[in-house]
mmCIF file of N, CA and C in Angstrom:
data_model
loop_
_atom_site.group_PDB
_atom_site.id
_atom_site.type_symbol
_atom_site.label_atom_id
_atom_site.label_comp_id
_atom_site.label_asym_id
_atom_site.label_seq_id
_atom_site.Cartn_x
_atom_site.Cartn_y
_atom_site.Cartn_z
ATOM 1 N N UNK A 118 0.833 -1.170 -0.024
ATOM 2 C CA UNK A 118 -0.001 -0.003 -0.001
ATOM 3 C C UNK A 118 0.901 1.265 -0.015
ATOM 4 N N UNK A 119 0.233 2.372 -0.347
ATOM 5 C CA UNK A 119 0.956 3.641 -0.330
ATOM 6 C C UNK A 119 1.498 3.943 1.041
ATOM 7 N N UNK A 120 0.696 3.762 2.054
ATOM 8 C CA UNK A 120 1.079 4.082 3.449
ATOM 9 C C UNK A 120 2.255 3.185 3.816
ATOM 10 N N UNK A 121 2.215 1.913 3.536
ATOM 11 C CA UNK A 121 3.285 0.995 3.905
ATOM 12 C C UNK A 121 4.575 1.384 3.220
ATOM 13 N N UNK A 122 4.547 1.658 1.964
ATOM 14 C CA UNK A 122 5.758 2.051 1.227
ATOM 15 C C UNK A 122 6.400 3.312 1.780
ATOM 16 N N UNK A 123 5.547 4.298 2.084
ATOM 17 C CA UNK A 123 6.067 5.557 2.612
ATOM 18 C C UNK A 123 6.654 5.370 4.023
ATOM 19 N N UNK A 124 6.006 4.482 4.760
ATOM 20 C CA UNK A 124 6.537 4.209 6.131
ATOM 21 C C UNK A 124 7.929 3.573 6.075
ATOM 22 N N UNK A 125 8.242 2.939 4.994
ATOM 23 C CA UNK A 125 9.538 2.317 4.810
ATOM 24 C C UNK A 125 10.532 3.226 4.103
ATOM 25 N N UNK A 126 10.129 4.518 3.921
ATOM 26 C CA UNK A 126 11.012 5.536 3.345
ATOM 27 C C UNK A 126 11.116 5.513 1.824
ATOM 28 N N UNK A 127 10.229 4.809 1.146
ATOM 29 C CA UNK A 127 10.251 4.754 -0.289
ATOM 30 C C UNK A 127 9.572 5.963 -0.936
ATOM 31 N N UNK A 128 10.115 6.488 -1.992
ATOM 32 C CA UNK A 128 9.499 7.592 -2.726
ATOM 33 C C UNK A 128 8.617 6.938 -3.838
ATOM 34 N N UNK A 129 7.352 7.304 -3.801
ATOM 35 C CA UNK A 129 6.416 6.709 -4.786
ATOM 36 C C UNK A 129 6.266 7.612 -5.982
ATOM 37 N N UNK A 130 6.320 7.003 -7.125
ATOM 38 C CA UNK A 130 6.121 7.712 -8.364
ATOM 39 C C UNK A 130 4.661 7.681 -8.810
ATOM 40 N N UNK A 131 3.933 6.674 -8.310
ATOM 41 C CA UNK A 131 2.574 6.441 -8.698
ATOM 42 C C UNK A 131 2.161 5.055 -8.281
ATOM 43 N N UNK A 132 0.906 4.676 -8.637
ATOM 44 C CA UNK A 132 0.443 3.381 -8.332
ATOM 45 C C UNK A 132 -0.129 2.780 -9.607
ATOM 46 N N UNK A 133 -0.156 1.442 -9.616
ATOM 47 C CA UNK A 133 -0.750 0.689 -10.728
ATOM 48 C C UNK A 133 -1.768 -0.208 -10.115
ATOM 49 N N UNK A 134 -2.982 -0.146 -10.624
ATOM 50 C CA UNK A 134 -4.116 -1.019 -10.154
ATOM 51 C C UNK A 134 -3.896 -2.388 -10.791
ATOM 52 N N UNK A 135 -4.178 -3.436 -10.007
ATOM 53 C CA UNK A 135 -4.014 -4.766 -10.507
ATOM 54 C C UNK A 135 -5.294 -5.549 -10.204
ATOM 55 N N UNK A 136 -5.983 -6.012 -11.218
ATOM 56 C CA UNK A 136 -7.233 -6.794 -11.025
ATOM 57 C C UNK A 136 -6.826 -8.219 -10.802
ATOM 58 N N UNK A 137 -7.230 -8.780 -9.637
ATOM 59 C CA UNK A 137 -6.909 -10.175 -9.356
ATOM 60 C C UNK A 137 -8.052 -11.087 -9.858
ATOM 61 N N UNK A 138 -9.175 -10.522 -10.186
ATOM 62 C CA UNK A 138 -10.323 -11.245 -10.772
ATOM 63 C C UNK A 138 -10.929 -10.423 -11.893
ATOM 64 N N UNK A 139 -11.705 -11.041 -12.734
ATOM 65 C CA UNK A 139 -12.394 -10.240 -13.796
ATOM 66 C C UNK A 139 -13.326 -9.203 -13.114
ATOM 67 N N UNK A 140 -13.356 -8.004 -13.667
ATOM 68 C CA UNK A 140 -14.244 -6.943 -13.087
ATOM 69 C C UNK A 140 -15.149 -6.407 -14.177
ATOM 70 N N UNK A 141 -16.252 -5.796 -13.688
ATOM 71 C CA UNK A 141 -17.194 -5.196 -14.630
ATOM 72 C C UNK A 141 -16.678 -3.874 -15.150
ATOM 73 N N UNK A 142 -17.246 -3.415 -16.241
ATOM 74 C CA UNK A 142 -16.834 -2.144 -16.819
ATOM 75 C C UNK A 142 -17.032 -1.012 -15.831
ATOM 76 N N UNK A 143 -18.143 -1.043 -15.038
ATOM 77 C CA UNK A 143 -18.384 0.038 -14.091
ATOM 78 C C UNK A 143 -17.298 0.088 -13.027
ATOM 79 N N UNK A 144 -16.805 -1.077 -12.599
ATOM 80 C CA UNK A 144 -15.733 -1.122 -11.623
ATOM 81 C C UNK A 144 -14.454 -0.588 -12.196
ATOM 82 N N UNK A 145 -14.250 -0.828 -13.504
ATOM 83 C CA UNK A 145 -13.031 -0.326 -14.159
ATOM 84 C C UNK A 145 -12.988 1.179 -14.123
ATOM 85 N N UNK A 146 -14.118 1.812 -14.251
ATOM 86 C CA UNK A 146 -14.176 3.268 -14.238
ATOM 87 C C UNK A 146 -14.173 3.855 -12.806
ATOM 88 N N UNK A 147 -14.821 3.196 -11.893
ATOM 89 C CA UNK A 147 -15.005 3.695 -10.551
ATOM 90 C C UNK A 147 -13.775 3.579 -9.665
ATOM 91 N N UNK A 148 -13.032 2.496 -9.809
ATOM 92 C CA UNK A 148 -11.910 2.225 -8.852
ATOM 93 C C UNK A 148 -10.831 3.286 -8.907
ATOM 94 N N UNK A 149 -10.337 3.716 -10.097
ATOM 95 C CA UNK A 149 -9.288 4.759 -10.092
ATOM 96 C C UNK A 149 -9.805 6.091 -9.493
ATOM 97 N N UNK A 150 -11.093 6.393 -9.756
ATOM 98 C CA UNK A 150 -11.655 7.614 -9.219
ATOM 99 C C UNK A 150 -11.703 7.551 -7.667
ATOM 100 N N UNK A 151 -12.133 6.394 -7.153
ATOM 101 C CA UNK A 151 -12.190 6.237 -5.706
ATOM 102 C C UNK A 151 -10.775 6.325 -5.099
ATOM 103 N N UNK A 152 -9.848 5.674 -5.740
ATOM 104 C CA UNK A 152 -8.470 5.635 -5.195
ATOM 105 C C UNK A 152 -7.906 7.046 -5.117
ATOM 106 N N UNK A 153 -8.181 7.880 -6.086
ATOM 107 C CA UNK A 153 -7.594 9.238 -6.117
ATOM 108 C C UNK A 153 -8.056 10.089 -4.955
ATOM 109 N N UNK A 154 -9.133 9.734 -4.272
ATOM 110 C CA UNK A 154 -9.589 10.469 -3.104
ATOM 111 C C UNK A 154 -8.775 10.099 -1.874
ATOM 112 N N UNK A 155 -8.067 8.979 -1.921
ATOM 113 C CA UNK A 155 -7.348 8.495 -0.739
ATOM 114 C C UNK A 155 -5.862 8.536 -0.822
ATOM 115 N N UNK A 156 -5.322 8.668 -2.039
ATOM 116 C CA UNK A 156 -3.832 8.710 -2.181
ATOM 117 C C UNK A 156 -3.486 9.967 -3.032
ATOM 118 N N UNK A 157 -2.276 10.442 -2.805
ATOM 119 C CA UNK A 157 -1.829 11.640 -3.505
ATOM 120 C C UNK A 157 -0.769 11.360 -4.564
ATOM 121 N N UNK A 158 -0.761 10.141 -5.094
ATOM 122 C CA UNK A 158 0.106 9.741 -6.175
ATOM 123 C C UNK A 158 -0.742 9.459 -7.412
ATOM 124 N N UNK A 159 -0.182 9.672 -8.615
ATOM 125 C CA UNK A 159 -0.960 9.423 -9.793
ATOM 126 C C UNK A 159 -1.198 7.905 -10.014
ATOM 127 N N UNK A 160 -2.324 7.598 -10.594
ATOM 128 C CA UNK A 160 -2.596 6.209 -11.065
ATOM 129 C C UNK A 160 -1.941 6.111 -12.443
ATOM 130 N N UNK A 161 -0.945 5.245 -12.562
ATOM 131 C CA UNK A 161 -0.228 5.123 -13.832
ATOM 132 C C UNK A 161 -0.861 4.166 -14.821
ATOM 133 N N UNK A 162 -1.800 3.389 -14.341
ATOM 134 C CA UNK A 162 -2.488 2.468 -15.229
ATOM 135 C C UNK A 162 -3.120 1.280 -14.453
ATOM 136 N N UNK A 163 -3.566 0.345 -15.219
ATOM 137 C CA UNK A 163 -4.263 -0.846 -14.609
ATOM 138 C C UNK A 163 -3.787 -2.073 -15.367
ATOM 139 N N UNK A 164 -3.502 -3.102 -14.574
ATOM 140 C CA UNK A 164 -3.217 -4.425 -15.122
ATOM 141 C C UNK A 164 -4.458 -5.245 -15.031
ATOM 142 N N UNK A 165 -5.023 -5.577 -16.164
ATOM 143 C CA UNK A 165 -6.275 -6.362 -16.190
ATOM 144 C C UNK A 165 -6.010 -7.802 -15.868
ATOM 145 N N UNK A 166 -7.056 -8.463 -15.366
ATOM 146 C CA UNK A 166 -6.966 -9.887 -14.965
ATOM 147 C C UNK A 166 -6.516 -10.774 -16.130
ATOM 148 N N UNK A 167 -5.440 -11.460 -15.932
ATOM 149 C CA UNK A 167 -4.907 -12.436 -16.919
ATOM 150 C C UNK A 167 -4.473 -11.800 -18.261
ATOM 151 N N UNK A 168 -4.118 -10.522 -18.221
ATOM 152 C CA UNK A 168 -3.625 -9.859 -19.438
ATOM 153 C C UNK A 168 -2.151 -9.365 -19.200
ATOM 154 N N UNK A 169 -1.373 -9.248 -20.221
ATOM 155 C CA UNK A 169 -0.027 -8.728 -20.047
ATOM 156 C C UNK A 169 -0.024 -7.244 -19.663
ATOM 157 N N UNK A 170 1.018 -6.790 -19.078
ATOM 158 C CA UNK A 170 1.150 -5.359 -18.730
ATOM 159 C C UNK A 170 1.208 -4.585 -20.015
ATOM 160 N N UNK A 171 0.440 -3.492 -20.099
ATOM 161 C CA UNK A 171 0.358 -2.710 -21.336
ATOM 162 C C UNK A 171 1.609 -1.820 -21.461
ATOM 163 N N UNK A 172 1.929 -1.519 -22.723
ATOM 164 C CA UNK A 172 3.025 -0.618 -23.021
ATOM 165 C C UNK A 172 2.786 0.786 -22.417
ATOM 166 N N UNK A 173 1.537 1.159 -22.303
ATOM 167 C CA UNK A 173 1.234 2.454 -21.720
ATOM 168 C C UNK A 173 1.676 2.536 -20.272
ATOM 169 N N UNK A 174 1.449 1.477 -19.454
ATOM 170 C CA UNK A 174 1.902 1.443 -18.102
ATOM 171 C C UNK A 174 3.401 1.420 -18.001
ATOM 172 N N UNK A 175 4.095 0.642 -18.836
ATOM 173 C CA UNK A 175 5.522 0.584 -18.828
ATOM 174 C C UNK A 175 6.077 1.974 -19.176
ATOM 175 N N UNK A 176 5.545 2.633 -20.175
ATOM 176 C CA UNK A 176 5.929 3.971 -20.593
ATOM 177 C C UNK A 176 5.772 4.953 -19.448
ATOM 178 N N UNK A 177 4.612 4.892 -18.775
ATOM 179 C CA UNK A 177 4.383 5.819 -17.639
ATOM 180 C C UNK A 177 5.341 5.604 -16.533
ATOM 181 N N UNK A 178 5.646 4.340 -16.203
ATOM 182 C CA UNK A 178 6.591 4.024 -15.151
ATOM 183 C C UNK A 178 8.030 4.527 -15.558
ATOM 184 N N UNK A 179 8.412 4.278 -16.767
ATOM 185 C CA UNK A 179 9.746 4.713 -17.229
ATOM 186 C C UNK A 179 9.819 6.251 -17.289
ATOM 187 N N UNK A 180 8.761 6.873 -17.771
ATOM 188 C CA UNK A 180 8.764 8.320 -17.872
ATOM 189 C C UNK A 180 8.853 8.964 -16.498
ATOM 190 N N UNK A 181 8.157 8.461 -15.493
ATOM 191 C CA UNK A 181 8.218 9.004 -14.169
ATOM 192 C C UNK A 181 9.599 8.817 -13.543
ATOM 193 N N UNK A 182 10.152 7.621 -13.793
ATOM 194 C CA UNK A 182 11.461 7.304 -13.238
ATOM 195 C C UNK A 182 12.556 8.221 -13.844
ATOM 196 N N UNK A 183 12.446 8.454 -15.164
ATOM 197 C CA UNK A 183 13.481 9.290 -15.783
ATOM 198 C C UNK A 183 13.412 10.732 -15.327
ATOM 199 N N UNK A 184 12.186 11.256 -15.178
ATOM 200 C CA UNK A 184 12.060 12.648 -14.784
ATOM 201 C C UNK A 184 12.463 12.915 -13.313
ATOM 202 N N UNK A 185 12.540 11.843 -12.488
ATOM 203 C CA UNK A 185 12.950 12.052 -11.142
ATOM 204 C C UNK A 185 14.416 11.805 -10.898
ATOM 205 N N UNK A 186 15.161 11.426 -11.929
ATOM 206 C CA UNK A 186 16.580 11.186 -11.739
ATOM 207 C C UNK A 186 17.348 12.467 -11.658
#
């Protein structure tokens, strides 16, 4: 979790949502919006259930890492 990582002194660049089970389309839209009310890091993307990580997520992670160096 964001709180756990920060408590360990880690700098967070963002979070990635990971679906452990298939979800409905309404949950796909609602979960990032709900999360943004509780954490102050950007949502970099979502890993769908049983699908490979998208290039958009990899690009977002690499882009954030490069700009913080």
